[in-house]
C-alpha positions as semicolon CSV with decimal commas, in nm:
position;residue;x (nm);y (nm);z (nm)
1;X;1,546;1,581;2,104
2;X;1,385;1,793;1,834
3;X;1,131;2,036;1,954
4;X;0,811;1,879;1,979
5;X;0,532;1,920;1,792
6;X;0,244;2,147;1,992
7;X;-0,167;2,122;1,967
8;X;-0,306;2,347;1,728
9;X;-0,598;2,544;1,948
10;X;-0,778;2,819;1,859
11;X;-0,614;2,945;1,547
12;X;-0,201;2,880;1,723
13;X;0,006;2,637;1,834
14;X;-0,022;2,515;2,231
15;X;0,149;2,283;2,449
16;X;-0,041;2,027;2,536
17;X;-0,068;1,883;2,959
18;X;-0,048;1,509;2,875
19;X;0,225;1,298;2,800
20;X;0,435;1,357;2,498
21;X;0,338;1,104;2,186
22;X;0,653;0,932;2,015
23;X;0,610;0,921;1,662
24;X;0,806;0,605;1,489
25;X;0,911;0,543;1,150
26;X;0,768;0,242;1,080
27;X;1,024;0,160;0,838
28;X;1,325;0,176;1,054
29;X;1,200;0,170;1,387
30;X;1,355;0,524;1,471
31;X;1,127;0,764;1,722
32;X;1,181;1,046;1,475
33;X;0,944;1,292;1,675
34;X;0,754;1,415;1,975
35;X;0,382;1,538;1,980
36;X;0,203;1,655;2,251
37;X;-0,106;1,564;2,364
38;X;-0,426;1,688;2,489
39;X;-0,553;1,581;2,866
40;X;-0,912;1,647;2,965
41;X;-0,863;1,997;3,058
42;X;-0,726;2,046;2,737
43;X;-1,023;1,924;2,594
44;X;-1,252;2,156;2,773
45;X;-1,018;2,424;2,704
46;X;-1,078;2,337;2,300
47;X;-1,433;2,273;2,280
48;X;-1,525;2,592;2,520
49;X;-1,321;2,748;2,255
50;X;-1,497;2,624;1,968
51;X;-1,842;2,682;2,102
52;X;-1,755;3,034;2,162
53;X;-1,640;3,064;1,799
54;X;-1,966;2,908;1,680
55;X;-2,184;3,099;1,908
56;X;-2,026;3,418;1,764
57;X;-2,126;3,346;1,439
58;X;-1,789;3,449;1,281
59;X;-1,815;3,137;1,081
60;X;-2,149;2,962;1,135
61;X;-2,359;3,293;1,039
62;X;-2,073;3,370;0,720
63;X;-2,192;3,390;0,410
64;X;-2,162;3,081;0,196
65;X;-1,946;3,266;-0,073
66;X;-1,721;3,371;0,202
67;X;-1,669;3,010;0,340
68;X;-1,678;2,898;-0,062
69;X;-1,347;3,161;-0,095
70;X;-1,174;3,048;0,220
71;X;-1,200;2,680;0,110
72;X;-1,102;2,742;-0,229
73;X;-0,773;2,941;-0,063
74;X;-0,712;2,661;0,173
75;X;-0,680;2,420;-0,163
76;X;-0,396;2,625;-0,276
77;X;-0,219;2,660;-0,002
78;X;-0,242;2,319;0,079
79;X;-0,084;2,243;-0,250
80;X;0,226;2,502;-0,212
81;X;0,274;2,284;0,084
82;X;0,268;1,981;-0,126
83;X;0,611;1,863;-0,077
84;X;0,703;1,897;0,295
85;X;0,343;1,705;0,365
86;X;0,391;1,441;0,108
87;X;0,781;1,359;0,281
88;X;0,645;1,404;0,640
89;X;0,350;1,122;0,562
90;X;0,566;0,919;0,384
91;X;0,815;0,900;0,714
92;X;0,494;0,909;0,949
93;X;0,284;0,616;0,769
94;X;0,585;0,389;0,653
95;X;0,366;0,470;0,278
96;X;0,597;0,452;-0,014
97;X;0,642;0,769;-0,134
98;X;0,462;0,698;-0,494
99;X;0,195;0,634;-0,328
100;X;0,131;0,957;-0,148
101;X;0,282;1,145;-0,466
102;X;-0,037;1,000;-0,579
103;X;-0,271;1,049;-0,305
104;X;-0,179;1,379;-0,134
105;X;-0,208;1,598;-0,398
106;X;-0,576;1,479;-0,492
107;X;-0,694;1,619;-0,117
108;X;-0,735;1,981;-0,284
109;X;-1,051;1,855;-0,482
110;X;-1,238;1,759;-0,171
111;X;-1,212;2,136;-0,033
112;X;-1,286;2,269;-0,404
113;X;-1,572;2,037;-0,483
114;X;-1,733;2,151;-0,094
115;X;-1,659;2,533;-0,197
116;X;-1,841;2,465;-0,538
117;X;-2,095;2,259;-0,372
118;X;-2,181;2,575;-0,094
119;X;-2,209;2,850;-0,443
120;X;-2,462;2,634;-0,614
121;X;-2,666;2,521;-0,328
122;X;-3,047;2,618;-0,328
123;X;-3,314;2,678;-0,052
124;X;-3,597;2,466;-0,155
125;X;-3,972;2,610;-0,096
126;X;-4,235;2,350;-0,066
127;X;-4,570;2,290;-0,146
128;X;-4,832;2,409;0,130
129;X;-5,147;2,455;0,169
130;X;-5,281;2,834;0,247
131;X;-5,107;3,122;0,177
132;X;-4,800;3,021;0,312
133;X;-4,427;3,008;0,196
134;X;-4,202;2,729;0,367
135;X;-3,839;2,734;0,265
136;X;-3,582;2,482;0,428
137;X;-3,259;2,639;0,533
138;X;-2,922;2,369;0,599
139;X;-2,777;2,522;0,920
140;X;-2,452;2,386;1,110
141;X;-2,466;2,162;1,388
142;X;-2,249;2,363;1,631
143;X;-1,886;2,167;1,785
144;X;-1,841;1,845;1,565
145;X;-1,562;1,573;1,629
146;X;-1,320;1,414;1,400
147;X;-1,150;1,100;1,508
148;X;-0,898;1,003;1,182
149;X;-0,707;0,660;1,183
150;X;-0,320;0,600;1,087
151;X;-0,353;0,490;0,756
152;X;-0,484;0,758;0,546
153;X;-0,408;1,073;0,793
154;X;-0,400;1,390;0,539
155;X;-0,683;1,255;0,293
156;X;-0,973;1,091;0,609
157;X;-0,889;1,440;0,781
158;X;-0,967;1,672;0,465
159;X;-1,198;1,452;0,335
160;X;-1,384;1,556;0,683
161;X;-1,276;1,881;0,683
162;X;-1,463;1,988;0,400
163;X;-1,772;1,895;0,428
164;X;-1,796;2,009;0,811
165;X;-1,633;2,341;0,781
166;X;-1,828;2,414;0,430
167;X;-2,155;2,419;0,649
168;X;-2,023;2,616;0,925
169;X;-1,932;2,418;1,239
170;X;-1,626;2,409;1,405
171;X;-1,414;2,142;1,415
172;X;-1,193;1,963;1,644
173;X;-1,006;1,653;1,469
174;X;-0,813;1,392;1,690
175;X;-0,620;1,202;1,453
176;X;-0,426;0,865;1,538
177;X;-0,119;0,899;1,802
178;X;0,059;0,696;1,550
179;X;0,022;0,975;1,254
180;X;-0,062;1,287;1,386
181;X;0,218;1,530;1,255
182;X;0,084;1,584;0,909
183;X;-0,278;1,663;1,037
184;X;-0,106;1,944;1,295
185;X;-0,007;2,107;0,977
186;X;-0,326;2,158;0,866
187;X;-0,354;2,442;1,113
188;X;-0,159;2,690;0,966
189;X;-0,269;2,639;0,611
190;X;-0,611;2,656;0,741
191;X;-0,593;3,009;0,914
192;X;-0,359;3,169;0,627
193;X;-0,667;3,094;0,430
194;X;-0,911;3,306;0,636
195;X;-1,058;3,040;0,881
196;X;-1,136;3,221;1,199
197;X;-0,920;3,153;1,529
198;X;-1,142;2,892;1,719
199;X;-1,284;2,715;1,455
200;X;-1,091;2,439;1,383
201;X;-0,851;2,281;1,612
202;X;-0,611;1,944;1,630
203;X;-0,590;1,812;1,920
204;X;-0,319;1,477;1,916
205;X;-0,361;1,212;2,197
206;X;-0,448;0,859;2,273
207;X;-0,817;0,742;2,219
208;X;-0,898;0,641;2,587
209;X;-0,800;0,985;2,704
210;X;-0,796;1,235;2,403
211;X;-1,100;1,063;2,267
212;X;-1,320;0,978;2,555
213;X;-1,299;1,312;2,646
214;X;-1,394;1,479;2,329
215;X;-1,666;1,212;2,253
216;X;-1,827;1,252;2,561
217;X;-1,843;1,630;2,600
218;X;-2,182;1,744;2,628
219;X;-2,163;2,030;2,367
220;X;-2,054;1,840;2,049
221;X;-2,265;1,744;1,819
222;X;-2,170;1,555;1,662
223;X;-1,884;1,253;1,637
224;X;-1,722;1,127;1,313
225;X;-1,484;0,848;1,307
226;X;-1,306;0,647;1,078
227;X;-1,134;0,301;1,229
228;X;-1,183;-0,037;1,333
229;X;-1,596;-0,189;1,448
230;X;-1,506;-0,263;1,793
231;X;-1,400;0,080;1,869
232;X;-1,665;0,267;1,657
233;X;-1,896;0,096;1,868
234;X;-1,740;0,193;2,161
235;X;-1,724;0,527;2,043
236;X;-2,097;0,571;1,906
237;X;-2,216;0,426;2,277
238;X;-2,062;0,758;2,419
239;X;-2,206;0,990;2,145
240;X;-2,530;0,795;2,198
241;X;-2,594;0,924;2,547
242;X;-2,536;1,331;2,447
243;X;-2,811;1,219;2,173
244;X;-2,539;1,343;1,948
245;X;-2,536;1,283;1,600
246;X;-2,277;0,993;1,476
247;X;-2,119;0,922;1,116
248;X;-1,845;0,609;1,148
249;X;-1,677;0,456;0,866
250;X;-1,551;0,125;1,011
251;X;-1,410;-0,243;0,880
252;X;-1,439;-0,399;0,564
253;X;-1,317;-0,730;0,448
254;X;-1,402;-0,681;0,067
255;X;-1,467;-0,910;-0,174
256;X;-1,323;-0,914;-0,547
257;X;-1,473;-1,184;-0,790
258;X;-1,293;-1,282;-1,101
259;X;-1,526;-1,428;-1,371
260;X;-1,403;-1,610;-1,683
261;X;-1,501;-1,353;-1,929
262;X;-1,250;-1,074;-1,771
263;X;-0,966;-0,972;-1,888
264;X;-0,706;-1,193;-1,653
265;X;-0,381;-0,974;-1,638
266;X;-0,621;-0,660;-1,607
267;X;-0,794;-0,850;-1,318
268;X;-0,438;-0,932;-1,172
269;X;-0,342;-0,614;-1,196
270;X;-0,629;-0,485;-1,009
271;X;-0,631;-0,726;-0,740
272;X;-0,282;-0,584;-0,662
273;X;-0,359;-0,265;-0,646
274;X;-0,617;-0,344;-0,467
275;X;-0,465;-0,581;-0,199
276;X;-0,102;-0,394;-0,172
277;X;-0,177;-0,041;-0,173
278;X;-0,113;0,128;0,145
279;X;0,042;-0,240;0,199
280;X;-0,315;-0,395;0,242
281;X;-0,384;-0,172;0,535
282;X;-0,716;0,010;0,384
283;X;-1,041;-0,063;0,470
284;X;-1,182;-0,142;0,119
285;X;-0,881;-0,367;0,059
286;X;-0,959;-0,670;-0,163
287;X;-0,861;-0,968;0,022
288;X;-1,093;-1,216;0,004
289;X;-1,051;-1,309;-0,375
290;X;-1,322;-1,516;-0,538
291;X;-1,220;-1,620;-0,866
292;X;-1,436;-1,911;-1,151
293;X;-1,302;-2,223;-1,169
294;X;-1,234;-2,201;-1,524
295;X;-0,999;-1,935;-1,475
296;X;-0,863;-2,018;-1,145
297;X;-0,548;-2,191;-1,198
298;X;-0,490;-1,868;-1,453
299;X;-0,564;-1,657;-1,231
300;X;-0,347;-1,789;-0,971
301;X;-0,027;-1,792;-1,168
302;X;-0,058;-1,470;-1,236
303;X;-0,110;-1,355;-0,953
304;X;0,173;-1,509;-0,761
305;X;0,422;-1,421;-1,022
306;X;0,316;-1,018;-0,986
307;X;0,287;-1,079;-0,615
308;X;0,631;-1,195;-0,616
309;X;0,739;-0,925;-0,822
310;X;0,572;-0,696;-0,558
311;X;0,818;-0,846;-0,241
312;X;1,113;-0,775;-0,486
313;X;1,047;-0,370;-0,531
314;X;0,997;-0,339;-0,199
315;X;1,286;-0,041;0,000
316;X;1,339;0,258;0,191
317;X;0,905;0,435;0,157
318;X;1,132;0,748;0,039
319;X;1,270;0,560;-0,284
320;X;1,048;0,699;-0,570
321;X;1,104;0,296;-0,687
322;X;0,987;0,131;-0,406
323;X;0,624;0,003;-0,417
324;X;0,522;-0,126;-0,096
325;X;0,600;0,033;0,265
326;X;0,596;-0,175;0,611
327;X;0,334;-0,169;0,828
328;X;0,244;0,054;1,065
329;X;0,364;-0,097;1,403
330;X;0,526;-0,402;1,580
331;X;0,124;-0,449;1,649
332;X;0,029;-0,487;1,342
333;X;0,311;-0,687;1,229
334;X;0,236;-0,933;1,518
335;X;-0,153;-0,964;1,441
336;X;-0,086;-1,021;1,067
337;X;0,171;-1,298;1,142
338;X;-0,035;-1,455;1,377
339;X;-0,353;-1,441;1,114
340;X;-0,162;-1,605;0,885
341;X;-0,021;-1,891;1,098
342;X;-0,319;-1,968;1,161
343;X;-0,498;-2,015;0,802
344;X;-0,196;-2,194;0,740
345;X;-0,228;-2,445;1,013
346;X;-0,587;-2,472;0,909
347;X;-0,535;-2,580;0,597
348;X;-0,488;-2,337;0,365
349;X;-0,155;-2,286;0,109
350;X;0,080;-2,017;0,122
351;X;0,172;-1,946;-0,265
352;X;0,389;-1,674;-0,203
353;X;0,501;-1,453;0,108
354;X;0,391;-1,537;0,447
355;X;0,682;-1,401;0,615
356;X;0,825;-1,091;0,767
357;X;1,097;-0,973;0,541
358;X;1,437;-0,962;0,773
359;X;1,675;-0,944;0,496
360;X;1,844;-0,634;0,266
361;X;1,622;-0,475;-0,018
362;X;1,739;-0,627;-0,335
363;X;1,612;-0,298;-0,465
364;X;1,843;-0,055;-0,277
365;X;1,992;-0,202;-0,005
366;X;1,811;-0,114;0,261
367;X;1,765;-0,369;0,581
368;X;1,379;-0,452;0,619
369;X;1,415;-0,579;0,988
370;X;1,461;-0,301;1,097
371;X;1,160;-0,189;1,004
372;X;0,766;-0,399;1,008
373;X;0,799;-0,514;0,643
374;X;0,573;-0,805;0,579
375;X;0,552;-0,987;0,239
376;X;0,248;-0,968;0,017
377;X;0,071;-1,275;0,076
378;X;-0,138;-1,506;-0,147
379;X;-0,306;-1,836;0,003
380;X;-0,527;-2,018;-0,128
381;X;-0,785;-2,350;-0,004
382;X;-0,672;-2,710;-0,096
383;X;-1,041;-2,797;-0,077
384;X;-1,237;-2,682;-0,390
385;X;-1,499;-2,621;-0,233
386;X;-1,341;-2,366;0,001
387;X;-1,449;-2,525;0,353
388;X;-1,090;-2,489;0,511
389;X;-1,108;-2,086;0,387
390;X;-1,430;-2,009;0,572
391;X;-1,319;-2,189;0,878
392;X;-1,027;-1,962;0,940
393;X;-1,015;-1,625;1,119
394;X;-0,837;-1,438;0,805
395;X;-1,177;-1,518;0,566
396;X;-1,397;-1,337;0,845
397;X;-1,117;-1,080;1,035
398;X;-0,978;-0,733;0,884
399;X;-0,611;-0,795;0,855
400;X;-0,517;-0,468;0,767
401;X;-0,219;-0,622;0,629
402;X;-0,084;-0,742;0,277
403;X;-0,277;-1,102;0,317
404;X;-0,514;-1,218;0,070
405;X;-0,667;-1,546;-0,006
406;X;-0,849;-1,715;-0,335
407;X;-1,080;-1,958;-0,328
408;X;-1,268;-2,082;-0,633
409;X;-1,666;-2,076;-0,779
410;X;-1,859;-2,212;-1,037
411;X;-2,195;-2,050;-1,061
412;X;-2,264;-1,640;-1,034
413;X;-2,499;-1,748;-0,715
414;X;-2,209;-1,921;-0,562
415;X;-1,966;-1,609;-0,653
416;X;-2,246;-1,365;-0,439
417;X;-2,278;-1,585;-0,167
418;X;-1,935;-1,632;-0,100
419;X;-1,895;-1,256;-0,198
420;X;-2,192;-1,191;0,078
421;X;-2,036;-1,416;0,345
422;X;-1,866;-1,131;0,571
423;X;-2,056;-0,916;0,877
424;X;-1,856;-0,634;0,670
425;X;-2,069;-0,469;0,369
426;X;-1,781;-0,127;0,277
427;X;-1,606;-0,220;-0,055
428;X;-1,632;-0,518;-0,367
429;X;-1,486;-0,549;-0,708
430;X;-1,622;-0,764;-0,997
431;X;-1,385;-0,831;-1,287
432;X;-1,599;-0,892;-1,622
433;X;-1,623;-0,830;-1,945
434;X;-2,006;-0,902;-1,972
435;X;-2,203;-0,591;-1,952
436;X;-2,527;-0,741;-1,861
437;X;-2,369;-0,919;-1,570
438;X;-2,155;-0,686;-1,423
439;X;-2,508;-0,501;-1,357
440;X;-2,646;-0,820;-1,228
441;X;-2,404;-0,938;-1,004
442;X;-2,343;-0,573;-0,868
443;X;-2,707;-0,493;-0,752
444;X;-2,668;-0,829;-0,526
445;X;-2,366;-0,782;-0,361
446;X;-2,464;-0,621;-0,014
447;X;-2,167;-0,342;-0,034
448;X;-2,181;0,017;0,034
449;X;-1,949;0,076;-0,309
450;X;-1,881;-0,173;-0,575
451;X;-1,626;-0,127;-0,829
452;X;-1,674;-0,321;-1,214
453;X;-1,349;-0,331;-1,387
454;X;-1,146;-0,101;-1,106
455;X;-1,102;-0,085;-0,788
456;X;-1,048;0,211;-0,507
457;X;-1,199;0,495;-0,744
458;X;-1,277;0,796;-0,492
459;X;-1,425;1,093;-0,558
460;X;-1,592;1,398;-0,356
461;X;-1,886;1,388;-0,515
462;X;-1,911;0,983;-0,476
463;X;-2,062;0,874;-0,157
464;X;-1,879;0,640;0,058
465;X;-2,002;0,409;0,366
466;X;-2,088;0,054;0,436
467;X;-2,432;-0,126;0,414
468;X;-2,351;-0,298;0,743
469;X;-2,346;-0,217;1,062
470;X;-1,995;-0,352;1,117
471;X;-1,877;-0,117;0,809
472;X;-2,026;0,151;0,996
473;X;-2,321;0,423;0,977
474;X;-2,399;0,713;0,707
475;X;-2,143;0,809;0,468
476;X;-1,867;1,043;0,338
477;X;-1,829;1,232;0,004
478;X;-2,115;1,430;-0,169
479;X;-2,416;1,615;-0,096
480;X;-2,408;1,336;0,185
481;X;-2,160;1,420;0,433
482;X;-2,252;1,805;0,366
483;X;-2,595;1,754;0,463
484;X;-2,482;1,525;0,754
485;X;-2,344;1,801;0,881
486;X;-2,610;2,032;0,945
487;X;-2,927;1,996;1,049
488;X;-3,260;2,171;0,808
489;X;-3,442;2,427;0,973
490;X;-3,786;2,501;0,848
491;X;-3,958;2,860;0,833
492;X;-4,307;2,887;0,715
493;X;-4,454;3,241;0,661
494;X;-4,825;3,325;0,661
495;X;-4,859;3,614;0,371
496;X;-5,245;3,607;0,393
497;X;-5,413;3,966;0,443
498;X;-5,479;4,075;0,822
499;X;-5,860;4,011;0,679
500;X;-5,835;3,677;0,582
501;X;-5,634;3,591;0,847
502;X;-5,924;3,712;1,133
503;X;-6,168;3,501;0,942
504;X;-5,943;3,197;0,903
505;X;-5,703;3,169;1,185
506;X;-5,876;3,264;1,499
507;X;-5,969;2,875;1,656
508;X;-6,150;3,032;1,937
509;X;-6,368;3,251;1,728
510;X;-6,780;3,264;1,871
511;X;-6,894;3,046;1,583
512;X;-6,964;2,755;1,455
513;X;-6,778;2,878;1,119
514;X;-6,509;2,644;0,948
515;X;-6,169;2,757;1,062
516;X;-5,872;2,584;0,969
517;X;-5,643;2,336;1,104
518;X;-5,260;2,285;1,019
């Protein structure tokens, strides 16, 4: 067995007390790695550590050009390191390597656009009354929590990151026991850069353990999470009861509505990209297409025939010409099979897909059962009208999965309301070419981020959360997430003379004089 990989504590690597963590390639099924993980004592050990460091004021009392340079280092580092973290995610997530050839290298503008954001920020001085100056200061919060899922592990942890170490807390991330390798690495690149020891620390393990521990611990302050509702509810119940603070970007079952004045192979296209990225296992993935009935049977041809298309480019994630991975786990697989079985026994028609793919790759060979390949999936409702669609689990549960299903509208109101008709509120997409209505139709879908024309656009400066409670609380991105990450502290100074100030301030004075109050 290969040496395993160690917690990252306290600016170096440490064994960790708790069982080791096998980490599986999900596209062959191989245990390709060890990690170990962190028990409750470890957990101490790491926040007692990370308190110190803040307490010291090594970091949370730096200057903000200082943390501004170390962030900006940190972004080239992390891309000299490009390579090795793009091949290690790709054999961690299943992701197909184009994919993360895409997606890793984009992490360095988070940690640029934070070290920008800390060089430009000003201290606001407000209005008062007297002869008084009040200027709000944005301090850090003290020991904050990370908890990053499986899916996105290298950009949800540095999207993070940023925003919490820009403002000068330190950090302890607990990222997925399926996908924790690439998030390790982070340590080293992190304290090349000039982060000091005990500031930021990984800590790998499984959520009941790993996680309780760190949620509960009465000296963070605060708990972000990305993942699914029922456990960010769990999870914000814990930080609830330290009063901590809580950011948690949770489910989404997003809509995508197709009206007859877009352009239909650019609305295909992004339904695809939209759906099948990360093979549907995002929480802003489109799968709950809503196309006009003028269009639909369009619509629907196309889409099949690219979904088709799709299944047949589908091989080993390390092929630069593969497009879609497998999914993450034997889990998954099973609760995405059993999803669709059951929209299909409800009524619904599977176009194309619906299976897992057992066979060889006709694109290089490679045999899919070994691994948790699934097909991308299009159903859609026999009944116009869509009753058979709204009845079944997959129309109101997160797949997280390559699964998507169409049902038809004829009226904009009907397009919002069935657009609407979800607990989740993270992600939409509207396909027009009508200017006035993609503003209309946008402003009424309740979503925390609606894309016109596009779909999965992030950027640091672009906030990103749900308008749900099921999607989750606050958001990430922007002047946002840095703000949610500190807390303001207020200092008013009185610059009156010592004269006015004896015949203003003193409340007890003997006389019946005006003195002042507030």
């Amino acid at each position: 067995m290969a040496h395993p990989y160690w917690m990252w504590v306290a600016g170096g690597e440490y064994p960790g007390n708790g069982d080791l963590i096998p980490v599986e390639d999900p596209a062959t099924g191989e245990i390709f790695a060890y990690c170990h993980s962190a028990t409750e004592e470890d957990v101490r050990d790491a926040v007692d550590s990370a308190h110190e460091a803040f307490k010291s004021g090594v970091w949370s009392r730096e200057s903000r050009h200082r943390r501004a340079d170390v962030l900006d280092k940190a972004a080239i580092l992390l891309e000299a390191e490009l390579p090795e973290l793009i091949a290690l995610e790709v054999r961690q997530t299943g992701r197909a390597i184009r994919e993360m050839k895409a997606q890793v290298p984009s992490l360095t503008r988070w940690l640029k656009y934070y070290a920008s954001l800390l060089r430009v920020e000003e201290r606001p001085v407000l209005p008062t009354l007297g002869k008084l100056h009040n200027f709000v200061d944005r301090v850090p919060l003290g020991v904050v929590v990370q908890i990053t899922p499986f899916n996105h592990p290298l950009l949800i942890a540095v999207k993070k990151l940023a925003p919490a170490l820009a403002a000068g807390n330190s950090v302890i991330v607990k990222p997925s026991e399926l996908t924790p390798l690439t998030t390790l690495r982070l340590g080293a690149i992190f304290k090349a850069a000039g982060l000091p020891d005990g500031v930021f620390s990984v800590l790998p393990g499984y959520g009941p353990v790993t996680g309780a521990a760190l949620v509960k611990h009465p000296l963070v302050r605060k708990v972000d999470v990305t993942g699914g509702t029922e456990a960010g509810r769990a999870i914000g119940a814990i930080a609830g009861g330290n009063l901590a603070r809580y950011t948690a970007e949770l489910g989404g079952k997003a809509p995508l509505v197709v009206f007859a004045s877009a352009d239909l192979q650019l609305a295909v296209n992004g339904i695809a990209f939209g759906s099948f990225i990360a093979s549907g296992q995002t929480c802003i993935a489109s799968t709950r297409i809503i196309v006009e009935n003028k269009v639909f049977n369009e619509v629907l041809a196309l889409l099949t025939a690219k979904t088709a298309f799709i299944a047949t480019r589908m091989g080993a994630p390390a092929n630069p010409e593969s497009m879609m991975g497998p999914l993450i786990s034997a889990k998954q697989l099973q609760s995405v099979e059993a999803l669709v079985e059951e929209a299909v026994s409800g009524g619904l028609t599977c176009l194309v897909g619906g299976k897992r793919m057992t066979h060889s790759s006709p694109l290089d060979g490679t045999d899919l059962s070994k691994g948790y390949f699934y097909e991308p999936t299009v159903l859609a409702d026999t009944d116009p009208a869509g009753k058979n669609m709204k009845k079944t689990l997959l129309w109101r549960k997160e797949a997280f999965g390559p699964v998507i299903v169409v049902v038809g509208f004829e009226t904009e109101e009907e397009a919002i309301e069935l657009a609407n008709d979800s607990e989740f509120g993270l992600g939409a997409g509207i396909w027009t070419q009508d200017l006035s209505q993609a503003f209309r139709v946008s402003e009424q879908i309740d979503a925390g981020i609606t894309w016109v024309n596009t779909h999965h656009r992030n950027d640091p400066s672009s906030p990103w959360g749900g308008s749900k409670s099921s999607s989750g609380l606050g958001v990430e991105n922007g002047v946002e997430a840095y703000q949610a990450y500190t807390t303001a502290k207020s200092t008013i100074i009185n610059y009156a003379s010592t004269e006015e100030a004896l015949a203003t301030d003193d409340w007890f004075r003997d006389s019946a004089g005006a003195v002042r109050y507030g």
